[in-house]
Amino acid sequence: MSTEVKLERIPMPDKMPLIGNVLSVDKDAPLQGLMDLSRDLGPIFRMDMMGTPMVMVSGHELVAELCDESRFDKAVRGALRRVRSIGGNALFTGDSHDPEWGKAHRILLPTFSRQAMINYMPMMLDVADQLMLKWERLNSDDEIDVVHDMTGVALDTIGICGFNYRFNSFYREGFHPFIDALSHTLETCMLQRGLPFESQMLKRRLDRMKDDVNFMNTLVDDIVAERRMGGGEKAVNDLLNFMLEGVDKKTGESLSDENIRFQINTFLIAGHETTSGLMSFTLHYLMNYPDVLAKARDEVDRVLGRDIAVQPTLKQVNQLTYVQQVLFEALRLWPTAPAFSLSPYEDEVIGGKYKIKAGTFVTILVTMLHRDKTAWGENAEEFDPENFSKEAMAARPASAYKPFGNGQRACIGRQFAIQEATLIIGMILQRFELIDHTNYELKIKESLSIKPDGFKMKVKLRDDIVRSTMV
């Protein structure tokens, strides 16, 4: 006796003739528009993008099925595919079945091992100290552009740790030209939606994007050339060294020069974009939740001490467990990689009732997955670091929290990012009082990642800090 599965139609918003749902989402805030649709339509809905179906999913039980890598693979399409103009077939934008992706993944995985994290610590401290010194020298009425400074510290950190290259972000007024070029390129990638006459309407942006890509490629080529010219010196055991010298044990091959360029661009993008947003959101929430701030500061004082002349150790950073809970909770409400996409190898049925055809573009809307009340409770929209206590984490399904993607395509640098963010937030709390002088209300700036928009604050050196004379 066979049991026939009763399929249900996937909910869908109203659409227009020919263009379908292309205009259903605000082009300036597509993520927030999709979040609103998810609130209205539920944990799964579909859209018609000029005849091409797209399915959006945010329910953790459905996501658990989608994260089965034997059934679904990462889909590199839409804006992410357009980022190939700078990332090519590197780790973030390459296809899983591309031999170059597998080769690079195997070569570069050791650069994020436990030993690698130990090796990166002095360089992370070097850059963090520059940020602390800048803030210590501010006048009492000077305000801080939070995203600017978090972007600078994150870019400088991946620059020095990954490639022994100094962007020197704290020795210039605005952003480094690489950031300006990158921001414009990502914005242009996001603006393209495949509409008629789009290339003509965006011609000026697209022309500038070509110049920006050339600038970024030239900078990266210079980094590689400088390393090769210094080939007789003692090798720096960083990402770039693994790219230049690493050999894949499976194939016996090394990375091509073109792929090395793509990988460097990718690490410079991913290594600062998401981490800077994470730290910015975290500072916002700390200022808005005094009890959380007090608890985090108490932990910092207990673990790091009050003598700011004594540099934190990696062991101490790993002991800042409540600070990490705050970071993870900020990353829950506003995951800086707010979505990732998959497609089924074959026709699939998920949730026992929703049919998805092979090759369909399925996007996991991480911002709404992290607000799924069936996993996070009725207060899922509220900021609460206790969501990441050991007890809460043990009781929650793993599929409910996916800020770093999934499986073999999960962010390779996630441990690096958390170590960096914990160190920097810890050092800030050790030294400074945070002042919300504008009563800032959170506004989201969307690109390929997300950050607070227009977030300014002031700081004041704590009265109870100690600065010993180190010999």
Short mmCIF file of C-alpha atoms in Angstrom, two decimals:
data_model
loop_
_atom_site.label_atom_id
_atom_site.label_comp_id
_atom_site.label_asym_id
_atom_site.label_seq_id
_atom_site.Cartn_x
_atom_site.Cartn_y
_atom_site.Cartn_z
CA MET A 1 0.00 0.00 0.00
CA SER A 2 1.67 3.23 -1.14
CA THR A 3 1.30 6.59 0.53
CA GLU A 4 0.97 9.50 -1.86
CA VAL A 5 2.59 12.76 -0.76
CA LYS A 6 0.16 15.66 -0.95
CA LEU A 7 2.04 18.64 -2.32
CA GLU A 8 1.18 22.26 -1.56
CA ARG A 9 1.84 25.35 -3.63
CA ILE A 10 4.57 27.54 -2.23
CA PRO A 11 3.08 30.94 -1.21
CA MET A 12 3.83 33.84 -3.55
CA PRO A 13 3.30 37.63 -3.50
CA ASP A 14 1.25 39.30 -6.22
CA LYS A 15 3.21 39.73 -9.44
CA MET A 16 3.13 41.90 -12.57
CA PRO A 17 2.87 40.70 -16.18
CA LEU A 18 6.19 39.89 -17.88
CA ILE A 19 8.49 41.10 -15.09
CA GLY A 20 6.86 39.06 -12.32
CA ASN A 21 8.14 40.08 -8.87
CA VAL A 22 11.22 42.03 -9.99
CA LEU A 23 9.71 45.24 -8.60
CA SER A 24 8.23 43.61 -5.49
CA VAL A 25 11.33 44.40 -3.49
CA ASP A 26 12.85 47.86 -2.95
CA LYS A 27 16.06 48.09 -5.01
CA ASP A 28 17.68 50.23 -2.29
CA ALA A 29 16.81 47.83 0.55
CA PRO A 30 16.18 44.42 -1.02
CA LEU A 31 17.10 42.46 2.10
CA GLN A 32 14.65 44.34 4.30
CA GLY A 33 12.00 44.02 1.61
CA LEU A 34 12.46 40.25 1.55
CA MET A 35 12.30 40.18 5.34
CA ASP A 36 8.93 41.95 5.19
CA LEU A 37 7.67 39.43 2.62
CA SER A 38 8.85 36.60 4.86
CA ARG A 39 6.91 38.04 7.79
CA ASP A 40 3.80 38.21 5.61
CA LEU A 41 4.11 34.91 3.72
CA GLY A 42 5.80 32.62 6.23
CA PRO A 43 8.88 30.37 6.33
CA ILE A 44 8.87 29.67 2.58
CA PHE A 45 7.72 31.69 -0.41
CA ARG A 46 8.53 31.92 -4.09
CA MET A 47 9.06 34.75 -6.53
CA ASP A 48 8.94 35.07 -10.30
CA MET A 49 11.98 37.00 -11.52
CA MET A 50 11.06 37.63 -15.16
CA GLY A 51 10.18 33.99 -15.70
CA THR A 52 12.91 32.57 -13.48
CA PRO A 53 11.61 31.04 -10.24
CA MET A 54 13.29 31.84 -6.93
CA VAL A 55 12.39 30.31 -3.57
CA MET A 56 13.07 32.05 -0.24
CA VAL A 57 13.31 29.95 2.93
CA SER A 58 13.64 30.97 6.59
CA GLY A 59 12.12 28.14 8.66
CA HIS A 60 14.78 26.16 10.52
CA GLU A 61 13.22 22.76 9.78
CA LEU A 62 13.22 23.47 6.05
CA VAL A 63 16.75 24.87 6.28
CA ALA A 64 17.91 21.62 7.90
CA GLU A 65 16.87 19.80 4.73
CA LEU A 66 18.39 22.41 2.43
CA CYS A 67 21.73 22.05 4.23
CA ASP A 68 21.94 18.38 3.25
CA GLU A 69 24.92 18.58 0.88
CA SER A 70 24.00 15.28 -0.75
CA ARG A 71 20.82 16.94 -2.07
CA PHE A 72 21.69 20.63 -2.42
CA ASP A 73 24.77 22.58 -3.51
CA LYS A 74 25.72 26.25 -3.19
CA ALA A 75 24.31 28.31 -6.05
CA VAL A 76 26.52 31.14 -7.31
CA ARG A 77 24.01 33.33 -9.14
CA GLY A 78 22.60 36.84 -9.15
CA ALA A 79 24.67 39.52 -7.43
CA LEU A 80 27.15 36.95 -6.12
CA ARG A 81 27.87 35.75 -9.65
CA ARG A 82 28.47 39.34 -10.75
CA VAL A 83 31.07 39.64 -7.97
CA ARG A 84 33.14 37.26 -10.09
CA SER A 85 34.35 40.39 -11.83
CA ILE A 86 36.77 40.64 -8.90
CA GLY A 87 36.52 37.23 -7.20
CA GLY A 88 36.53 34.93 -10.21
CA ASN A 89 36.38 31.28 -9.17
CA ALA A 90 37.89 31.87 -5.72
CA LEU A 91 36.59 30.30 -2.51
CA PHE A 92 33.58 32.62 -2.13
CA THR A 93 32.37 32.87 -5.72
CA GLY A 94 33.59 29.61 -7.26
CA ASP A 95 31.36 26.62 -7.99
CA SER A 96 31.78 23.59 -5.75
CA HIS A 97 32.36 21.31 -8.76
CA ASP A 98 35.12 23.56 -10.16
CA PRO A 99 38.46 21.72 -9.70
CA GLU A 100 40.13 25.08 -8.98
CA TRP A 101 37.78 25.65 -6.03
CA GLY A 102 38.56 22.27 -4.48
CA LYS A 103 42.29 22.71 -5.00
CA ALA A 104 42.33 26.16 -3.38
CA HIS A 105 40.17 24.99 -0.47
CA ARG A 106 42.56 22.15 0.32
CA ILE A 107 45.66 24.36 0.02
CA LEU A 108 44.30 27.21 2.14
CA LEU A 109 42.50 25.30 4.90
CA PRO A 110 45.68 25.04 7.07
CA THR A 111 45.96 28.84 7.14
CA PHE A 112 43.00 28.89 9.55
CA SER A 113 44.19 26.11 11.87
CA ARG A 114 44.67 26.56 15.62
CA GLN A 115 48.40 27.10 15.10
CA ALA A 116 47.68 29.73 12.45
CA MET A 117 45.44 31.61 14.91
CA ILE A 118 48.34 31.66 17.38
CA ASN A 119 50.65 33.02 14.68
CA TYR A 120 48.17 35.77 13.71
CA MET A 121 47.73 37.08 17.26
CA PRO A 122 50.73 39.49 17.37
CA MET A 123 49.68 41.03 14.04
CA MET A 124 46.08 41.40 15.20
CA LEU A 125 47.37 43.17 18.31
CA ASP A 126 49.53 45.48 16.20
CA VAL A 127 46.50 46.75 14.29
CA ALA A 128 44.20 46.80 17.33
CA ASP A 129 46.75 48.96 19.18
CA GLN A 130 46.62 51.49 16.33
CA LEU A 131 42.86 51.83 16.73
CA MET A 132 43.16 52.20 20.51
CA LEU A 133 45.83 54.88 20.12
CA LYS A 134 43.68 56.82 17.66
CA TRP A 135 40.72 56.81 20.04
CA GLU A 136 42.86 57.68 23.07
CA ARG A 137 44.06 60.82 21.27
CA LEU A 138 40.56 62.11 20.46
CA ASN A 139 39.28 65.29 22.04
CA SER A 140 36.24 64.95 24.28
CA ASP A 141 33.92 66.41 21.63
CA ASP A 142 35.31 64.37 18.70
CA GLU A 143 32.85 61.86 17.31
CA ILE A 144 33.72 58.50 15.80
CA ASP A 145 32.37 57.20 12.52
CA VAL A 146 32.02 53.66 13.82
CA VAL A 147 31.73 51.83 10.49
CA HIS A 148 34.69 53.78 9.11
CA ASP A 149 36.96 52.79 11.97
CA MET A 150 35.75 49.19 12.14
CA THR A 151 36.30 48.91 8.39
CA GLY A 152 39.80 50.30 8.78
CA VAL A 153 40.80 47.96 11.58
CA ALA A 154 39.35 44.92 9.79
CA LEU A 155 40.99 45.76 6.45
CA ASP A 156 44.35 46.41 8.08
CA THR A 157 44.09 43.14 10.03
CA ILE A 158 43.45 40.93 7.00
CA GLY A 159 46.05 42.91 5.05
CA ILE A 160 48.86 42.30 7.54
CA CYS A 161 47.82 38.79 8.64
CA GLY A 162 47.05 37.53 5.16
CA PHE A 163 49.58 39.26 2.96
CA ASN A 164 52.03 41.16 5.18
CA TYR A 165 50.68 44.33 3.54
CA ARG A 166 49.88 47.54 5.42
CA PHE A 167 46.90 49.56 4.25
CA ASN A 168 47.60 52.09 7.04
CA SER A 169 43.94 53.03 7.37
CA PHE A 170 44.55 55.11 10.50
CA TYR A 171 47.02 57.37 8.73
CA ARG A 172 44.49 58.80 6.29
CA GLU A 173 41.29 60.83 6.56
CA GLY A 174 38.90 58.82 4.39
CA PHE A 175 38.76 55.20 3.35
CA HIS A 176 41.67 53.56 1.59
CA PRO A 177 41.08 53.77 -2.21
CA PHE A 178 40.67 49.98 -2.26
CA ILE A 179 37.59 50.33 -0.03
CA ASP A 180 36.12 53.07 -2.21
CA ALA A 181 36.64 50.94 -5.34
CA LEU A 182 35.24 47.85 -3.66
CA SER A 183 32.16 49.62 -2.25
CA HIS A 184 31.25 51.05 -5.63
CA THR A 185 31.76 47.69 -7.33
CA LEU A 186 29.58 45.80 -4.85
CA GLU A 187 26.85 48.45 -5.03
CA THR A 188 26.84 48.17 -8.82
CA CYS A 189 26.62 44.37 -8.63
CA MET A 190 23.61 44.70 -6.32
CA LEU A 191 21.84 47.24 -8.55
CA GLN A 192 21.80 44.96 -11.60
CA ARG A 193 18.57 42.98 -11.81
CA GLY A 194 18.38 41.99 -15.47
CA LEU A 195 15.80 44.60 -16.43
CA PRO A 196 15.43 45.78 -20.04
CA PHE A 197 17.82 48.63 -20.97
CA GLU A 198 19.59 48.23 -17.62
CA SER A 199 23.07 48.35 -19.14
CA GLN A 200 22.27 51.71 -20.74
CA MET A 201 20.78 53.11 -17.52
CA LEU A 202 23.78 51.98 -15.48
CA LYS A 203 26.40 52.79 -18.13
CA ARG A 204 28.29 55.34 -16.03
CA ARG A 205 28.38 53.04 -13.03
CA LEU A 206 29.45 50.08 -15.16
CA ASP A 207 32.22 52.13 -16.80
CA ARG A 208 33.48 53.21 -13.41
CA MET A 209 33.25 49.63 -12.17
CA LYS A 210 35.71 48.56 -14.88
CA ASP A 211 38.16 51.19 -13.65
CA ASP A 212 37.62 50.13 -10.03
CA VAL A 213 38.22 46.46 -10.84
CA ASN A 214 41.41 47.38 -12.71
CA PHE A 215 42.58 49.39 -9.69
CA MET A 216 41.94 46.53 -7.27
CA ASN A 217 43.63 44.01 -9.55
CA THR A 218 46.68 46.26 -9.92
CA LEU A 219 46.99 46.67 -6.15
CA VAL A 220 46.79 42.90 -5.67
CA ASP A 221 49.30 42.25 -8.45
CA ASP A 222 51.68 44.68 -6.74
CA ILE A 223 51.31 42.80 -3.44
CA VAL A 224 52.22 39.53 -5.18
CA ALA A 225 55.11 41.08 -7.12
CA GLU A 226 56.56 42.60 -3.95
CA ARG A 227 56.47 39.21 -2.21
CA ARG A 228 58.13 37.49 -5.16
CA MET A 229 60.86 40.12 -5.34
CA GLY A 230 61.65 39.39 -1.70
CA GLY A 231 61.81 35.66 -2.39
CA GLY A 232 65.30 35.34 -0.98
CA GLU A 233 64.16 36.51 2.45
CA LYS A 234 62.69 34.27 5.13
CA ALA A 235 59.19 33.34 3.98
CA VAL A 236 56.25 34.81 5.86
CA ASN A 237 53.94 31.96 6.86
CA ASP A 238 50.71 33.69 5.82
CA LEU A 239 47.90 33.24 3.33
CA LEU A 240 49.93 34.62 0.45
CA ASN A 241 52.82 32.24 1.13
CA PHE A 242 50.41 29.28 1.01
CA MET A 243 48.99 30.61 -2.26
CA LEU A 244 52.42 30.99 -3.85
CA GLU A 245 54.13 27.91 -2.43
CA GLY A 246 51.29 25.54 -1.54
CA VAL A 247 50.83 22.29 -3.44
CA ASP A 248 47.55 20.40 -3.41
CA LYS A 249 48.20 16.88 -2.07
CA LYS A 250 45.34 15.45 -4.12
CA THR A 251 46.36 16.77 -7.55
CA GLY A 252 49.99 17.76 -7.04
CA GLU A 253 49.13 21.16 -8.52
CA SER A 254 49.65 24.73 -7.33
CA LEU A 255 47.37 27.75 -7.77
CA SER A 256 47.60 29.68 -11.02
CA ASP A 257 48.58 33.36 -10.96
CA GLU A 258 45.05 34.32 -12.01
CA ASN A 259 43.50 32.25 -9.23
CA ILE A 260 45.89 33.76 -6.69
CA ARG A 261 44.65 37.20 -7.71
CA PHE A 262 41.05 36.09 -7.30
CA GLN A 263 41.79 34.56 -3.89
CA ILE A 264 43.50 37.71 -2.60
CA ASN A 265 40.62 39.91 -3.77
CA THR A 266 38.20 37.51 -2.08
CA PHE A 267 40.03 37.50 1.25
CA LEU A 268 40.39 41.27 1.23
CA ILE A 269 36.64 41.58 0.61
CA ALA A 270 35.36 38.85 2.93
CA GLY A 271 38.07 39.45 5.50
CA HIS A 272 36.97 42.97 6.27
CA GLU A 273 33.38 43.50 5.03
CA THR A 274 31.62 41.10 7.34
CA THR A 275 33.87 41.53 10.40
CA SER A 276 33.61 45.32 10.34
CA GLY A 277 29.83 45.06 10.22
CA LEU A 278 29.80 42.55 13.08
CA MET A 279 31.86 44.84 15.34
CA SER A 280 29.76 47.88 14.40
CA PHE A 281 26.46 46.13 15.22
CA THR A 282 27.98 44.86 18.47
CA LEU A 283 28.97 48.36 19.61
CA HIS A 284 25.46 49.59 18.80
CA TYR A 285 23.83 46.91 20.93
CA LEU A 286 26.28 47.35 23.80
CA MET A 287 25.36 51.04 24.03
CA ASN A 288 21.65 50.24 23.97
CA TYR A 289 21.71 47.49 26.59
CA PRO A 290 23.45 48.82 29.74
CA ASP A 291 23.09 45.54 31.64
CA VAL A 292 24.78 43.64 28.82
CA LEU A 293 27.51 46.28 28.60
CA ALA A 294 28.15 46.09 32.35
CA LYS A 295 28.37 42.29 32.30
CA ALA A 296 30.71 42.32 29.30
CA ARG A 297 32.93 44.97 30.92
CA ASP A 298 33.07 43.01 34.18
CA GLU A 299 34.29 39.98 32.25
CA VAL A 300 36.89 42.06 30.40
CA ASP A 301 38.18 43.55 33.67
CA ARG A 302 38.38 40.10 35.26
CA VAL A 303 40.12 38.43 32.30
CA LEU A 304 42.25 41.19 30.77
CA GLY A 305 42.74 43.28 33.91
CA ARG A 306 42.79 47.07 34.03
CA ASP A 307 46.41 47.64 33.04
CA ILE A 308 46.18 48.60 29.38
CA ALA A 309 49.95 48.43 28.98
CA VAL A 310 49.72 44.64 29.28
CA GLN A 311 48.70 43.15 25.96
CA PRO A 312 46.02 40.45 25.87
CA THR A 313 47.07 36.88 25.13
CA LEU A 314 45.20 34.47 22.88
CA LYS A 315 44.32 32.41 25.96
CA GLN A 316 42.70 35.48 27.55
CA VAL A 317 40.81 36.34 24.37
CA ASN A 318 39.38 32.82 24.30
CA GLN A 319 38.24 33.30 27.92
CA LEU A 320 36.04 36.29 26.96
CA THR A 321 33.08 33.97 26.57
CA TYR A 322 30.36 36.52 27.38
CA VAL A 323 31.85 39.01 24.91
CA GLN A 324 31.60 36.23 22.34
CA GLN A 325 27.96 35.65 23.32
CA VAL A 326 27.33 39.34 22.59
CA LEU A 327 29.06 39.02 19.21
CA PHE A 328 27.09 35.89 18.31
CA GLU A 329 23.82 37.57 19.28
CA ALA A 330 24.60 40.66 17.17
CA LEU A 331 25.40 38.24 14.36
CA ARG A 332 22.06 36.53 14.94
CA LEU A 333 19.93 39.63 14.53
CA TRP A 334 22.03 41.12 11.75
CA PRO A 335 24.18 38.41 10.13
CA THR A 336 26.60 40.37 7.99
CA ALA A 337 26.34 37.71 5.31
CA PRO A 338 22.54 37.92 5.39
CA ALA A 339 21.67 35.18 2.90
CA PHE A 340 23.14 32.28 0.96
CA SER A 341 21.75 30.33 -1.94
CA LEU A 342 21.50 26.70 -2.93
CA SER A 343 20.00 24.59 -5.68
CA PRO A 344 18.90 20.94 -5.71
CA TYR A 345 20.75 18.40 -7.83
CA GLU A 346 17.45 16.69 -8.62
CA ASP A 347 13.76 17.43 -8.14
CA GLU A 348 13.16 17.56 -4.38
CA VAL A 349 10.31 17.77 -1.89
CA ILE A 350 11.07 19.60 1.36
CA GLY A 351 8.94 19.83 4.47
CA GLY A 352 7.07 16.82 3.09
CA LYS A 353 4.96 19.05 0.83
CA TYR A 354 6.93 21.67 -1.13
CA LYS A 355 8.29 20.57 -4.50
CA ILE A 356 11.44 22.25 -5.77
CA LYS A 357 12.66 21.41 -9.27
CA ALA A 358 16.30 20.60 -9.98
CA GLY A 359 18.40 23.72 -10.49
CA THR A 360 15.91 26.09 -8.83
CA PHE A 361 17.53 29.07 -7.11
CA VAL A 362 16.76 28.66 -3.38
CA THR A 363 17.86 31.39 -0.99
CA ILE A 364 18.13 30.93 2.76
CA LEU A 365 17.18 34.28 4.25
CA VAL A 366 19.48 34.10 7.27
CA THR A 367 18.13 37.27 8.91
CA MET A 368 14.70 35.65 9.16
CA LEU A 369 16.01 32.17 9.95
CA HIS A 370 17.59 33.79 13.01
CA ARG A 371 14.17 35.21 13.92
CA ASP A 372 12.29 31.90 13.57
CA LYS A 373 10.17 31.83 16.74
CA THR A 374 9.89 28.04 16.64
CA ALA A 375 13.64 27.92 17.37
CA TRP A 376 14.33 31.21 19.17
CA GLY A 377 11.12 31.73 21.12
CA GLU A 378 8.57 34.52 21.18
CA ASN A 379 11.26 37.16 21.84
CA ALA A 380 13.21 36.25 18.71
CA GLU A 381 13.31 39.89 17.56
CA GLU A 382 14.89 41.02 20.85
CA PHE A 383 18.62 41.27 21.59
CA ASP A 384 19.59 38.72 24.25
CA PRO A 385 23.13 37.27 24.54
CA GLU A 386 21.74 34.52 26.77
CA ASN A 387 20.64 32.90 23.51
CA PHE A 388 24.27 31.74 23.36
CA SER A 389 24.68 30.35 26.83
CA LYS A 390 25.90 26.74 26.76
CA GLU A 391 22.47 25.52 27.85
CA ALA A 392 20.58 27.49 25.19
CA MET A 393 22.94 26.40 22.43
CA ALA A 394 22.69 22.74 23.43
CA ALA A 395 18.88 22.90 23.35
CA ARG A 396 18.63 24.58 19.93
CA PRO A 397 18.75 22.83 16.54
CA ALA A 398 21.97 23.53 14.63
CA SER A 399 19.98 24.54 11.56
CA ALA A 400 18.59 27.61 13.37
CA TYR A 401 21.91 29.50 13.28
CA LYS A 402 23.80 29.85 10.00
CA PRO A 403 25.73 33.17 9.97
CA PHE A 404 28.73 31.56 8.25
CA GLY A 405 26.93 29.51 5.62
CA ASN A 406 26.90 25.73 5.56
CA GLY A 407 29.09 22.67 5.24
CA GLN A 408 32.08 22.69 2.93
CA ARG A 409 31.00 26.13 1.66
CA ALA A 410 30.90 27.67 5.13
CA CYS A 411 33.18 30.67 5.69
CA ILE A 412 36.73 29.34 5.91
CA GLY A 413 37.80 32.33 8.02
CA ARG A 414 35.08 32.25 10.69
CA GLN A 415 37.50 31.43 13.52
CA PHE A 416 39.78 34.27 12.39
CA ALA A 417 36.86 36.73 12.36
CA ILE A 418 35.61 35.80 15.84
CA GLN A 419 39.11 35.95 17.33
CA GLU A 420 39.69 39.38 15.78
CA ALA A 421 36.31 40.78 16.85
CA THR A 422 36.61 39.42 20.41
CA LEU A 423 40.07 40.96 20.79
CA ILE A 424 39.04 44.38 19.49
CA ILE A 425 35.73 44.63 21.38
CA GLY A 426 37.52 43.45 24.53
CA MET A 427 40.24 46.08 24.21
CA ILE A 428 37.65 48.81 23.56
CA LEU A 429 35.67 47.88 26.69
CA GLN A 430 38.87 47.68 28.73
CA ARG A 431 39.75 51.28 27.88
CA PHE A 432 36.68 53.32 27.01
CA GLU A 433 33.25 54.46 28.10
CA LEU A 434 30.90 54.37 25.08
CA ILE A 435 28.77 57.47 24.56
CA ASP A 436 25.64 57.47 22.38
CA HIS A 437 25.52 61.24 21.93
CA THR A 438 23.05 61.14 19.00
CA ASN A 439 20.58 58.60 20.45
CA TYR A 440 21.26 56.64 17.29
CA GLU A 441 18.42 54.55 15.88
CA LEU A 442 19.62 51.57 13.88
CA LYS A 443 19.36 51.93 10.13
CA ILE A 444 20.71 49.23 7.83
CA LYS A 445 22.99 49.93 4.88
CA GLU A 446 22.77 47.14 2.35
CA SER A 447 25.37 45.96 -0.09
CA LEU A 448 26.56 42.39 -0.53
CA SER A 449 26.86 42.54 3.27
CA ILE A 450 25.10 44.79 5.79
CA LYS A 451 26.27 47.46 8.25
CA PRO A 452 24.73 50.18 10.41
CA ASP A 453 24.19 53.35 8.39
CA GLY A 454 25.26 56.71 9.81
CA PHE A 455 26.34 55.27 13.16
CA LYS A 456 28.40 57.78 15.18
CA MET A 457 29.48 57.69 18.81
CA LYS A 458 31.94 59.24 21.24
CA VAL A 459 34.30 57.61 23.71
CA LYS A 460 35.91 58.63 26.97
CA LEU A 461 38.88 56.96 28.62
CA ARG A 462 37.73 55.08 31.71
CA ASP A 463 38.73 56.70 34.99
CA ASP A 464 39.74 53.37 36.52
CA ILE A 465 42.24 52.15 33.93
CA VAL A 466 45.89 51.61 34.78
CA ARG A 467 48.84 52.17 32.49
CA SER A 468 51.99 50.66 34.00
CA THR A 469 55.49 51.40 32.76
CA MET A 470 56.52 48.27 30.93
CA VAL A 471 60.25 47.49 30.89
#
